[in-house]
């Protein structure tokens, strides 16, 4: 092929010395083609189509066509980032931030009070988060007040105080940041007292509402809500919260861990007097194995249970609703309670019921692999939750072992990458598989001479053959 037939505008394929054949080459390091975003913005008034990926860029060959394509892709990326998201007048929801930095002044004192009390004291600030100011039943981490809670998101988010006339919805930091990030909430920094903001109703105008406060950007919301302390949430906990909310789950912050009750909570009814006496008379006493000799004593056995009971010499773990009192406190704790999306139609914030999952958030960079005592302490902080009655039977052993008697999901966050691991208090010693052999629940056709098989043996029967007797 001559040099005249080569079109320099066509991207060249990877050569033997190109970067694609290098062991350290990463395709993610290549500049991406963002021109499809510009095509979506141009057809905003028409029909929406699925965008196509741009042409794959290979090694640079110094042509003007390749430079123009790269410049157009960069410009499309900048245009997409410069897009201003606005709130419509009908769907706009404004919220006010009353965290640590917003102080509520005390009521002004009259001249009579000043004369009676002597010199006027310096004006002190009042704690806005105090129950006497905003109402009872709210967590101190709820620092965002919503003017008008309209929309489907507030059906499972936020909480309303008790004992106040003008009750407003208050949000936790992760809830407010999630709604701001979605564009469903307009967050403001107030310049008026809390009582004045609570009494305000109706729509607002951005130009006319600047005297009430200052609108906050998404970057400002991150700086206000992310951190450690009161009214803040860690970046790992928020990433897990946002991931579960986008998936469709109902996510609520778990209450502080309390010491579990020492009283066992069992669904089984207490045995009757006759059953207790019957078990005392006919129960087999535990036998201590001999220090030497065979574990299974010679003799005639008519049950596999007797044989396997003699082989069981290592103690196994048996779950109990009574927790160990002298166990050290675990640094791990349950962060969120999770409900499945199917529970949303009947979900009530006042009475949510038992959660479907309990999630403990762990940072992979700041926390090492938990020890056995730490995992046991985390599991003991959860309520007693034995396997369901529907899982009783030989074919449901996997479900029982997976669920366990207590279970927690560890959400391990490594620089934004979330991995979910299930930790459960399983009882492998309670799954006595050898009892199935006595009930005939072994492998089909396993018994020698059984009638389960359809063999074609040469039996001595009176079958009809082709010839007579020889």
Short mmCIF file of C-alpha atoms in Angstrom, two decimals:
data_model
loop_
_atom_site.label_atom_id
_atom_site.label_comp_id
_atom_site.label_asym_id
_atom_site.label_seq_id
_atom_site.Cartn_x
_atom_site.Cartn_y
_atom_site.Cartn_z
CA UNK A 1 0.00 0.00 0.00
CA UNK A 2 1.44 3.35 -1.02
CA UNK A 3 1.67 6.33 1.26
CA UNK A 4 -0.83 8.26 -0.88
CA UNK A 5 -3.63 5.85 -0.03
CA UNK A 6 -3.29 6.34 3.72
CA UNK A 7 -5.87 8.73 5.18
CA UNK A 8 -4.29 10.56 8.08
CA UNK A 9 -7.74 11.47 9.46
CA UNK A 10 -8.49 7.84 10.26
CA UNK A 11 -7.32 6.88 13.76
CA UNK A 12 -4.39 4.50 13.63
CA UNK A 13 -4.59 1.15 15.32
CA UNK A 14 -2.29 0.21 18.16
CA UNK A 15 1.23 -0.54 17.05
CA UNK A 16 3.64 -2.99 18.54
CA UNK A 17 5.33 -0.15 20.42
CA UNK A 18 2.07 1.56 21.40
CA UNK A 19 0.90 2.08 24.97
CA UNK A 20 -1.78 -0.65 24.68
CA UNK A 21 0.87 -3.38 24.72
CA UNK A 22 2.48 -2.01 27.85
CA UNK A 23 1.86 -3.99 31.04
CA UNK A 24 1.22 -0.79 33.02
CA UNK A 25 -1.38 0.53 30.57
CA UNK A 26 -4.79 1.29 32.06
CA UNK A 27 -7.73 2.01 29.70
CA UNK A 28 -9.32 4.25 32.34
CA UNK A 29 -6.44 6.72 31.94
CA UNK A 30 -7.49 7.53 28.38
CA UNK A 31 -9.48 10.74 27.80
CA UNK A 32 -13.17 9.96 27.49
CA UNK A 33 -15.38 11.18 24.65
CA UNK A 34 -18.11 13.40 26.13
CA UNK A 35 -19.59 14.60 22.85
CA UNK A 36 -22.68 12.47 23.36
CA UNK A 37 -23.62 14.74 26.28
CA UNK A 38 -23.71 17.73 23.95
CA UNK A 39 -25.97 15.79 21.59
CA UNK A 40 -28.39 15.10 24.44
CA UNK A 41 -28.50 18.79 25.36
CA UNK A 42 -29.12 19.85 21.76
CA UNK A 43 -32.12 17.53 21.47
CA UNK A 44 -33.60 18.50 24.82
CA UNK A 45 -36.85 19.64 23.20
CA UNK A 46 -37.19 16.62 20.96
CA UNK A 47 -37.28 12.89 21.49
CA UNK A 48 -34.77 11.43 23.87
CA UNK A 49 -32.55 8.72 22.45
CA UNK A 50 -30.03 6.42 24.03
CA UNK A 51 -26.59 8.05 23.64
CA UNK A 52 -23.92 6.17 21.77
CA UNK A 53 -20.36 5.94 22.93
CA UNK A 54 -17.79 7.92 20.99
CA UNK A 55 -15.10 6.46 18.84
CA UNK A 56 -12.23 4.85 20.68
CA UNK A 57 -9.15 7.07 20.73
CA UNK A 58 -5.82 5.42 20.03
CA UNK A 59 -2.34 6.82 20.34
CA UNK A 60 -2.00 10.47 19.23
CA UNK A 61 -0.80 11.01 15.69
CA UNK A 62 -0.72 14.82 15.65
CA UNK A 63 -3.51 15.57 13.16
CA UNK A 64 -5.87 18.52 13.41
CA UNK A 65 -8.87 16.21 13.23
CA UNK A 66 -7.85 14.39 16.38
CA UNK A 67 -7.17 17.66 18.20
CA UNK A 68 -10.57 19.06 17.20
CA UNK A 69 -12.32 15.90 18.40
CA UNK A 70 -10.51 16.12 21.74
CA UNK A 71 -11.35 19.82 22.12
CA UNK A 72 -15.02 19.16 21.33
CA UNK A 73 -15.12 16.38 23.92
CA UNK A 74 -13.58 18.61 26.58
CA UNK A 75 -15.95 21.44 25.79
CA UNK A 76 -18.93 19.09 26.09
CA UNK A 77 -17.66 17.98 29.50
CA UNK A 78 -17.28 21.60 30.67
CA UNK A 79 -20.76 22.48 29.41
CA UNK A 80 -22.25 19.55 31.32
CA UNK A 81 -20.47 20.58 34.53
CA UNK A 82 -21.47 24.23 34.12
CA UNK A 83 -25.17 23.36 33.88
CA UNK A 84 -27.18 25.16 36.55
CA UNK A 85 -29.75 23.01 38.31
CA UNK A 86 -32.82 24.95 39.34
CA UNK A 87 -35.86 24.20 41.47
CA UNK A 88 -39.29 24.66 39.97
CA UNK A 89 -41.80 26.80 41.88
CA UNK A 90 -44.24 23.92 42.33
CA UNK A 91 -41.79 21.22 43.35
CA UNK A 92 -39.32 23.37 45.28
CA UNK A 93 -38.73 22.47 48.91
CA UNK A 94 -36.69 24.85 51.04
CA UNK A 95 -34.92 23.79 54.22
CA UNK A 96 -32.98 25.73 56.84
CA UNK A 97 -29.78 24.69 58.55
CA UNK A 98 -29.72 25.17 62.34
CA UNK A 99 -26.51 23.40 63.25
CA UNK A 100 -23.52 24.35 65.30
CA UNK A 101 -22.78 27.90 64.05
CA UNK A 102 -26.36 29.18 63.93
CA UNK A 103 -27.24 30.72 67.28
CA UNK A 104 -30.65 31.78 68.53
CA UNK A 105 -30.67 35.11 70.42
CA UNK A 106 -32.61 35.43 73.65
CA UNK A 107 -35.75 37.63 73.71
CA UNK A 108 -34.91 41.30 74.13
CA UNK A 109 -35.29 42.67 77.64
CA UNK A 110 -37.41 45.72 78.27
CA UNK A 111 -36.25 48.87 80.00
CA UNK A 112 -38.19 47.91 83.17
CA UNK A 113 -36.35 44.60 83.35
CA UNK A 114 -33.07 46.43 82.92
CA UNK A 115 -33.82 48.84 85.78
CA UNK A 116 -34.89 46.05 88.12
CA UNK A 117 -31.95 43.85 87.30
CA UNK A 118 -29.38 46.58 87.24
CA UNK A 119 -27.01 46.78 84.34
CA UNK A 120 -27.99 44.97 81.15
CA UNK A 121 -26.15 41.72 80.73
CA UNK A 122 -24.55 40.70 77.50
CA UNK A 123 -26.91 38.95 75.15
CA UNK A 124 -26.40 35.20 75.37
CA UNK A 125 -27.23 32.58 72.79
CA UNK A 126 -29.85 29.89 73.28
CA UNK A 127 -29.36 26.29 72.23
CA UNK A 128 -31.69 25.86 69.25
CA UNK A 129 -31.53 22.08 69.50
CA UNK A 130 -32.92 22.11 73.04
CA UNK A 131 -36.33 20.37 73.29
CA UNK A 132 -37.84 23.46 74.92
CA UNK A 133 -37.07 25.47 71.77
CA UNK A 134 -38.05 23.22 68.88
CA UNK A 135 -40.09 20.43 70.54
CA UNK A 136 -39.69 17.01 72.07
CA UNK A 137 -38.79 13.72 70.43
CA UNK A 138 -36.01 14.91 68.12
CA UNK A 139 -32.42 13.77 67.95
CA UNK A 140 -29.78 16.46 68.42
CA UNK A 141 -28.27 15.43 65.09
CA UNK A 142 -31.41 16.64 63.31
CA UNK A 143 -30.24 20.12 62.34
CA UNK A 144 -32.21 20.79 59.12
CA UNK A 145 -35.79 22.07 59.23
CA UNK A 146 -38.02 21.71 56.17
CA UNK A 147 -40.55 24.44 55.45
CA UNK A 148 -43.07 22.28 53.59
CA UNK A 149 -42.52 18.53 53.45
CA UNK A 150 -44.11 17.71 50.11
CA UNK A 151 -42.99 14.79 48.03
CA UNK A 152 -42.66 11.03 48.27
CA UNK A 153 -39.20 11.17 49.86
CA UNK A 154 -40.49 12.56 53.15
CA UNK A 155 -42.76 9.56 53.64
CA UNK A 156 -39.82 7.61 55.02
CA UNK A 157 -37.44 10.44 55.97
CA UNK A 158 -37.36 13.02 58.73
CA UNK A 159 -39.21 13.40 62.00
CA UNK A 160 -41.73 15.87 63.41
CA UNK A 161 -41.38 17.12 67.01
CA UNK A 162 -44.08 16.72 69.61
CA UNK A 163 -45.62 19.40 71.77
CA UNK A 164 -45.43 22.29 69.29
CA UNK A 165 -48.16 24.08 67.36
CA UNK A 166 -46.24 24.82 64.17
CA UNK A 167 -44.60 21.43 63.81
CA UNK A 168 -42.00 21.25 61.05
CA UNK A 169 -40.13 18.26 59.69
CA UNK A 170 -36.50 17.90 60.77
CA UNK A 171 -33.87 15.92 58.87
CA UNK A 172 -30.67 14.16 59.81
CA UNK A 173 -27.46 15.28 58.04
CA UNK A 174 -27.35 12.23 55.75
CA UNK A 175 -31.00 12.72 54.79
CA UNK A 176 -30.56 16.41 54.00
CA UNK A 177 -27.34 15.87 52.05
CA UNK A 178 -28.92 13.06 50.03
CA UNK A 179 -31.88 15.26 49.04
CA UNK A 180 -29.62 18.20 48.20
CA UNK A 181 -27.47 15.95 46.04
CA UNK A 182 -30.55 14.69 44.22
CA UNK A 183 -31.81 18.22 43.64
CA UNK A 184 -34.98 17.71 45.72
CA UNK A 185 -34.04 20.12 48.51
CA UNK A 186 -32.94 23.75 48.52
CA UNK A 187 -30.77 24.30 51.59
CA UNK A 188 -30.45 27.77 53.13
CA UNK A 189 -28.47 29.41 55.93
CA UNK A 190 -30.97 31.43 58.02
CA UNK A 191 -30.56 35.03 59.05
CA UNK A 192 -33.76 35.17 61.12
CA UNK A 193 -34.73 33.51 64.42
CA UNK A 194 -36.15 30.01 64.45
CA UNK A 195 -39.66 31.15 65.42
CA UNK A 196 -39.80 33.51 62.43
CA UNK A 197 -38.69 30.80 60.05
CA UNK A 198 -41.19 28.30 61.47
CA UNK A 199 -44.10 30.69 60.96
CA UNK A 200 -43.23 31.29 57.30
CA UNK A 201 -45.37 29.37 54.80
CA UNK A 202 -45.95 29.39 51.06
CA UNK A 203 -43.63 29.66 48.09
CA UNK A 204 -40.58 31.86 47.97
CA UNK A 205 -38.64 33.80 45.39
CA UNK A 206 -34.87 33.61 45.23
CA UNK A 207 -34.51 37.33 44.54
CA UNK A 208 -36.93 38.37 47.28
CA UNK A 209 -35.82 35.78 49.80
CA UNK A 210 -32.22 36.86 50.19
CA UNK A 211 -33.13 38.82 53.34
CA UNK A 212 -34.24 35.60 55.03
CA UNK A 213 -30.93 33.88 54.54
CA UNK A 214 -28.28 32.70 52.11
CA UNK A 215 -28.72 29.74 49.73
CA UNK A 216 -26.12 27.01 50.14
CA UNK A 217 -24.46 25.04 47.38
CA UNK A 218 -23.78 21.31 47.33
CA UNK A 219 -20.16 21.95 48.27
CA UNK A 220 -21.30 23.98 51.27
CA UNK A 221 -23.69 21.18 52.29
CA UNK A 222 -20.83 18.67 52.22
CA UNK A 223 -18.69 20.95 54.39
CA UNK A 224 -21.53 21.38 56.91
CA UNK A 225 -22.64 17.75 57.21
CA UNK A 226 -19.54 15.58 56.67
CA UNK A 227 -17.35 15.00 59.71
CA UNK A 228 -17.28 13.53 63.20
CA UNK A 229 -19.37 14.93 66.02
CA UNK A 230 -22.84 16.19 66.81
CA UNK A 231 -24.92 17.03 63.76
CA UNK A 232 -22.41 15.40 61.39
CA UNK A 233 -22.09 12.12 59.52
CA UNK A 234 -18.94 10.37 58.37
CA UNK A 235 -18.22 10.15 54.66
CA UNK A 236 -18.29 6.34 54.80
CA UNK A 237 -21.69 6.27 56.51
CA UNK A 238 -23.13 8.73 53.99
CA UNK A 239 -21.82 6.73 51.03
CA UNK A 240 -23.52 3.60 52.37
CA UNK A 241 -26.72 5.54 53.09
CA UNK A 242 -26.84 7.06 49.60
CA UNK A 243 -26.11 3.71 47.97
CA UNK A 244 -28.94 1.96 49.81
CA UNK A 245 -31.39 4.81 49.20
CA UNK A 246 -30.66 4.82 45.47
CA UNK A 247 -31.29 1.08 45.44
CA UNK A 248 -34.77 1.64 46.88
CA UNK A 249 -34.41 0.61 50.52
CA UNK A 250 -35.80 2.47 53.50
CA UNK A 251 -32.84 3.54 55.62
CA UNK A 252 -33.03 4.95 59.15
CA UNK A 253 -30.26 5.68 61.57
CA UNK A 254 -30.03 3.05 64.29
CA UNK A 255 -30.58 4.19 67.88
CA UNK A 256 -27.65 4.03 70.32
CA UNK A 257 -26.76 0.50 71.34
CA UNK A 258 -28.18 -0.61 74.66
CA UNK A 259 -27.26 -3.50 76.89
CA UNK A 260 -29.31 -6.52 75.81
CA UNK A 261 -31.77 -7.92 78.26
CA UNK A 262 -30.57 -10.85 80.32
CA UNK A 263 -34.01 -12.44 80.20
CA UNK A 264 -34.20 -14.97 77.37
CA UNK A 265 -36.91 -14.29 74.82
CA UNK A 266 -37.96 -17.58 73.30
CA UNK A 267 -40.94 -18.19 71.07
CA UNK A 268 -41.24 -21.76 72.30
CA UNK A 269 -43.68 -22.39 75.15
CA UNK A 270 -42.39 -23.85 78.40
CA UNK A 271 -42.65 -27.65 78.61
CA UNK A 272 -45.39 -29.21 80.69
CA UNK A 273 -44.75 -31.10 83.91
CA UNK A 274 -45.35 -34.48 82.24
CA UNK A 275 -42.86 -33.69 79.46
CA UNK A 276 -40.26 -32.59 81.97
CA UNK A 277 -40.62 -35.77 84.06
CA UNK A 278 -40.62 -37.94 80.93
CA UNK A 279 -37.38 -36.33 79.78
CA UNK A 280 -35.78 -36.79 83.18
CA UNK A 281 -36.49 -40.52 83.35
CA UNK A 282 -35.68 -41.48 79.78
CA UNK A 283 -32.91 -39.03 78.92
CA UNK A 284 -29.55 -40.65 78.36
CA UNK A 285 -26.79 -39.48 80.66
CA UNK A 286 -23.76 -37.92 78.96
CA UNK A 287 -20.91 -40.38 78.78
CA UNK A 288 -17.31 -39.30 79.24
CA UNK A 289 -15.07 -41.00 76.65
CA UNK A 290 -12.28 -43.24 77.90
CA UNK A 291 -8.76 -41.76 77.89
CA UNK A 292 -7.65 -44.48 75.47
CA UNK A 293 -9.23 -46.99 73.15
CA UNK A 294 -11.83 -46.58 70.42
CA UNK A 295 -14.34 -43.75 70.66
CA UNK A 296 -17.20 -45.98 69.54
CA UNK A 297 -17.58 -48.82 71.97
CA UNK A 298 -18.09 -52.29 70.45
CA UNK A 299 -21.64 -53.47 70.43
CA UNK A 300 -24.84 -53.67 68.44
CA UNK A 301 -26.30 -50.31 67.43
CA UNK A 302 -29.70 -49.78 65.92
CA UNK A 303 -29.42 -46.00 65.57
CA UNK A 304 -26.84 -43.67 64.09
CA UNK A 305 -27.52 -41.18 66.88
CA UNK A 306 -25.80 -43.38 69.46
CA UNK A 307 -22.71 -43.71 67.27
CA UNK A 308 -22.35 -40.04 66.45
CA UNK A 309 -22.95 -39.01 70.06
CA UNK A 310 -19.86 -41.02 71.01
CA UNK A 311 -17.86 -39.39 68.22
CA UNK A 312 -18.84 -35.90 69.37
CA UNK A 313 -16.10 -35.08 71.88
CA UNK A 314 -15.35 -31.46 70.89
CA UNK A 315 -17.76 -28.92 72.42
CA UNK A 316 -19.70 -26.86 69.89
CA UNK A 317 -21.22 -23.40 70.12
CA UNK A 318 -24.88 -23.28 71.07
CA UNK A 319 -26.54 -19.86 70.63
CA UNK A 320 -28.37 -18.47 73.62
CA UNK A 321 -30.52 -15.36 74.09
CA UNK A 322 -28.57 -14.65 77.29
CA UNK A 323 -25.45 -12.66 76.39
CA UNK A 324 -22.05 -12.80 78.04
CA UNK A 325 -21.85 -9.97 80.58
CA UNK A 326 -18.04 -9.83 80.96
CA UNK A 327 -17.34 -9.42 77.25
CA UNK A 328 -15.47 -6.17 76.42
CA UNK A 329 -17.34 -3.51 74.48
CA UNK A 330 -16.97 -3.83 70.72
CA UNK A 331 -15.81 -0.81 68.70
CA UNK A 332 -18.22 -1.90 65.97
CA UNK A 333 -21.84 -0.82 66.23
CA UNK A 334 -24.96 -0.95 64.10
CA UNK A 335 -25.24 2.23 62.02
CA UNK A 336 -28.44 1.84 59.99
CA UNK A 337 -31.69 -0.13 60.06
CA UNK A 338 -32.84 -1.27 56.62
CA UNK A 339 -36.30 -2.18 55.34
CA UNK A 340 -37.01 -3.77 51.98
CA UNK A 341 -38.68 -1.68 49.24
CA UNK A 342 -41.78 -3.87 49.45
CA UNK A 343 -42.43 -2.40 52.92
CA UNK A 344 -42.71 1.20 51.66
CA UNK A 345 -46.52 1.22 51.00
CA UNK A 346 -47.24 0.24 54.62
CA UNK A 347 -44.22 1.90 56.25
CA UNK A 348 -44.95 4.21 59.18
CA UNK A 349 -42.23 6.38 60.70
CA UNK A 350 -43.95 6.31 64.09
CA UNK A 351 -44.00 2.50 64.14
CA UNK A 352 -41.59 1.10 61.54
CA UNK A 353 -41.41 -2.37 63.06
CA UNK A 354 -38.42 -4.68 63.14
CA UNK A 355 -35.91 -3.95 60.35
CA UNK A 356 -35.12 -6.51 57.70
CA UNK A 357 -31.37 -5.85 57.93
CA UNK A 358 -28.95 -4.17 60.31
CA UNK A 359 -25.87 -2.56 58.78
CA UNK A 360 -22.62 -1.61 60.51
CA UNK A 361 -20.39 0.75 58.52
CA UNK A 362 -16.65 0.06 58.64
CA UNK A 363 -13.83 2.07 57.05
CA UNK A 364 -11.29 -0.18 55.37
CA UNK A 365 -8.54 2.44 55.72
CA UNK A 366 -9.05 3.23 59.41
CA UNK A 367 -10.23 -0.13 60.79
CA UNK A 368 -8.45 -3.47 60.76
CA UNK A 369 -9.96 -6.90 60.41
CA UNK A 370 -12.31 -7.34 63.39
CA UNK A 371 -11.42 -9.97 65.96
CA UNK A 372 -13.71 -12.74 67.14
CA UNK A 373 -14.56 -10.83 70.35
CA UNK A 374 -15.42 -7.70 68.37
CA UNK A 375 -17.72 -9.62 66.03
CA UNK A 376 -19.31 -11.43 68.98
CA UNK A 377 -19.87 -8.12 70.76
CA UNK A 378 -21.45 -6.65 67.63
CA UNK A 379 -23.78 -9.62 67.25
CA UNK A 380 -24.76 -9.52 70.92
CA UNK A 381 -25.80 -5.88 70.54
CA UNK A 382 -28.59 -7.04 68.20
CA UNK A 383 -31.82 -8.66 69.43
CA UNK A 384 -32.36 -12.41 69.52
CA UNK A 385 -33.58 -13.44 66.07
CA UNK A 386 -33.80 -17.24 65.61
CA UNK A 387 -34.56 -18.78 62.22
CA UNK A 388 -38.12 -18.63 61.01
CA UNK A 389 -40.55 -21.47 61.54
CA UNK A 390 -40.93 -21.83 57.76
CA UNK A 391 -37.31 -23.00 57.61
CA UNK A 392 -37.87 -26.10 59.74
CA UNK A 393 -36.99 -29.24 57.82
CA UNK A 394 -34.12 -31.11 56.23
CA UNK A 395 -34.20 -29.06 53.03
CA UNK A 396 -33.89 -25.66 54.76
CA UNK A 397 -30.59 -26.14 56.60
CA UNK A 398 -28.77 -23.65 54.36
CA UNK A 399 -31.32 -20.91 55.09
CA UNK A 400 -31.03 -21.55 58.83
CA UNK A 401 -27.24 -21.42 58.80
CA UNK A 402 -27.15 -18.28 56.66
CA UNK A 403 -29.63 -16.40 58.85
CA UNK A 404 -28.30 -17.64 62.17
CA UNK A 405 -29.69 -16.57 65.51
CA UNK A 406 -28.24 -13.05 65.23
CA UNK A 407 -27.00 -11.38 62.07
CA UNK A 408 -25.42 -8.10 61.00
CA UNK A 409 -24.27 -6.83 57.60
CA UNK A 410 -20.84 -5.21 57.53
CA UNK A 411 -20.58 -2.41 54.95
CA UNK A 412 -16.84 -2.11 54.32
CA UNK A 413 -16.04 1.18 52.55
CA UNK A 414 -12.70 1.52 50.79
CA UNK A 415 -12.38 4.96 49.18
CA UNK A 416 -15.97 4.91 47.92
CA UNK A 417 -16.07 1.21 47.01
CA UNK A 418 -18.61 -0.58 49.22
CA UNK A 419 -18.54 -4.30 49.99
CA UNK A 420 -21.36 -5.91 51.99
CA UNK A 421 -20.49 -8.90 54.20
CA UNK A 422 -23.01 -10.85 56.28
CA UNK A 423 -21.96 -11.85 59.80
CA UNK A 424 -24.28 -14.28 61.58
CA UNK A 425 -24.21 -16.38 64.73
CA UNK A 426 -24.68 -19.75 63.11
CA UNK A 427 -25.19 -23.03 64.95
CA UNK A 428 -23.53 -25.77 62.93
CA UNK A 429 -23.69 -28.10 65.92
CA UNK A 430 -27.49 -27.88 65.94
CA UNK A 431 -27.71 -29.21 62.38
CA UNK A 432 -27.50 -32.93 63.19
CA UNK A 433 -27.38 -34.45 59.74
CA UNK A 434 -26.94 -37.98 61.05
CA UNK A 435 -30.52 -38.00 62.34
CA UNK A 436 -31.71 -38.16 58.74
CA UNK A 437 -30.22 -41.63 58.34
CA UNK A 438 -32.50 -43.07 61.01
CA UNK A 439 -35.52 -41.46 59.38
CA UNK A 440 -34.62 -42.85 55.98
CA UNK A 441 -33.63 -39.49 54.63
CA UNK A 442 -30.29 -40.57 53.24
CA UNK A 443 -29.22 -40.77 49.63
CA UNK A 444 -31.77 -42.44 47.42
CA UNK A 445 -30.89 -46.02 46.77
CA UNK A 446 -28.14 -45.91 49.36
CA UNK A 447 -29.33 -48.97 51.29
CA UNK A 448 -28.04 -52.23 49.93
CA UNK A 449 -30.79 -54.49 48.75
CA UNK A 450 -33.46 -51.80 48.88
CA UNK A 451 -36.27 -51.74 46.42
CA UNK A 452 -35.63 -48.19 45.34
CA UNK A 453 -33.47 -49.19 42.37
CA UNK A 454 -34.53 -50.79 39.13
CA UNK A 455 -31.74 -53.21 38.47
CA UNK A 456 -31.46 -55.62 35.56
CA UNK A 457 -29.79 -58.47 37.34
CA UNK A 458 -29.82 -62.12 36.32
CA UNK A 459 -32.17 -63.41 38.97
CA UNK A 460 -33.31 -67.00 39.26
CA UNK A 461 -36.85 -66.43 38.34
CA UNK A 462 -39.36 -68.26 36.27
CA UNK A 463 -38.84 -65.95 33.32
CA UNK A 464 -39.57 -67.03 29.84
CA UNK A 465 -36.47 -67.70 27.82
CA UNK A 466 -36.01 -68.46 24.16
CA UNK A 467 -34.98 -72.02 24.69
CA UNK A 468 -36.06 -74.88 26.87
CA UNK A 469 -34.24 -76.28 29.80
CA UNK A 470 -30.92 -77.81 28.95
#
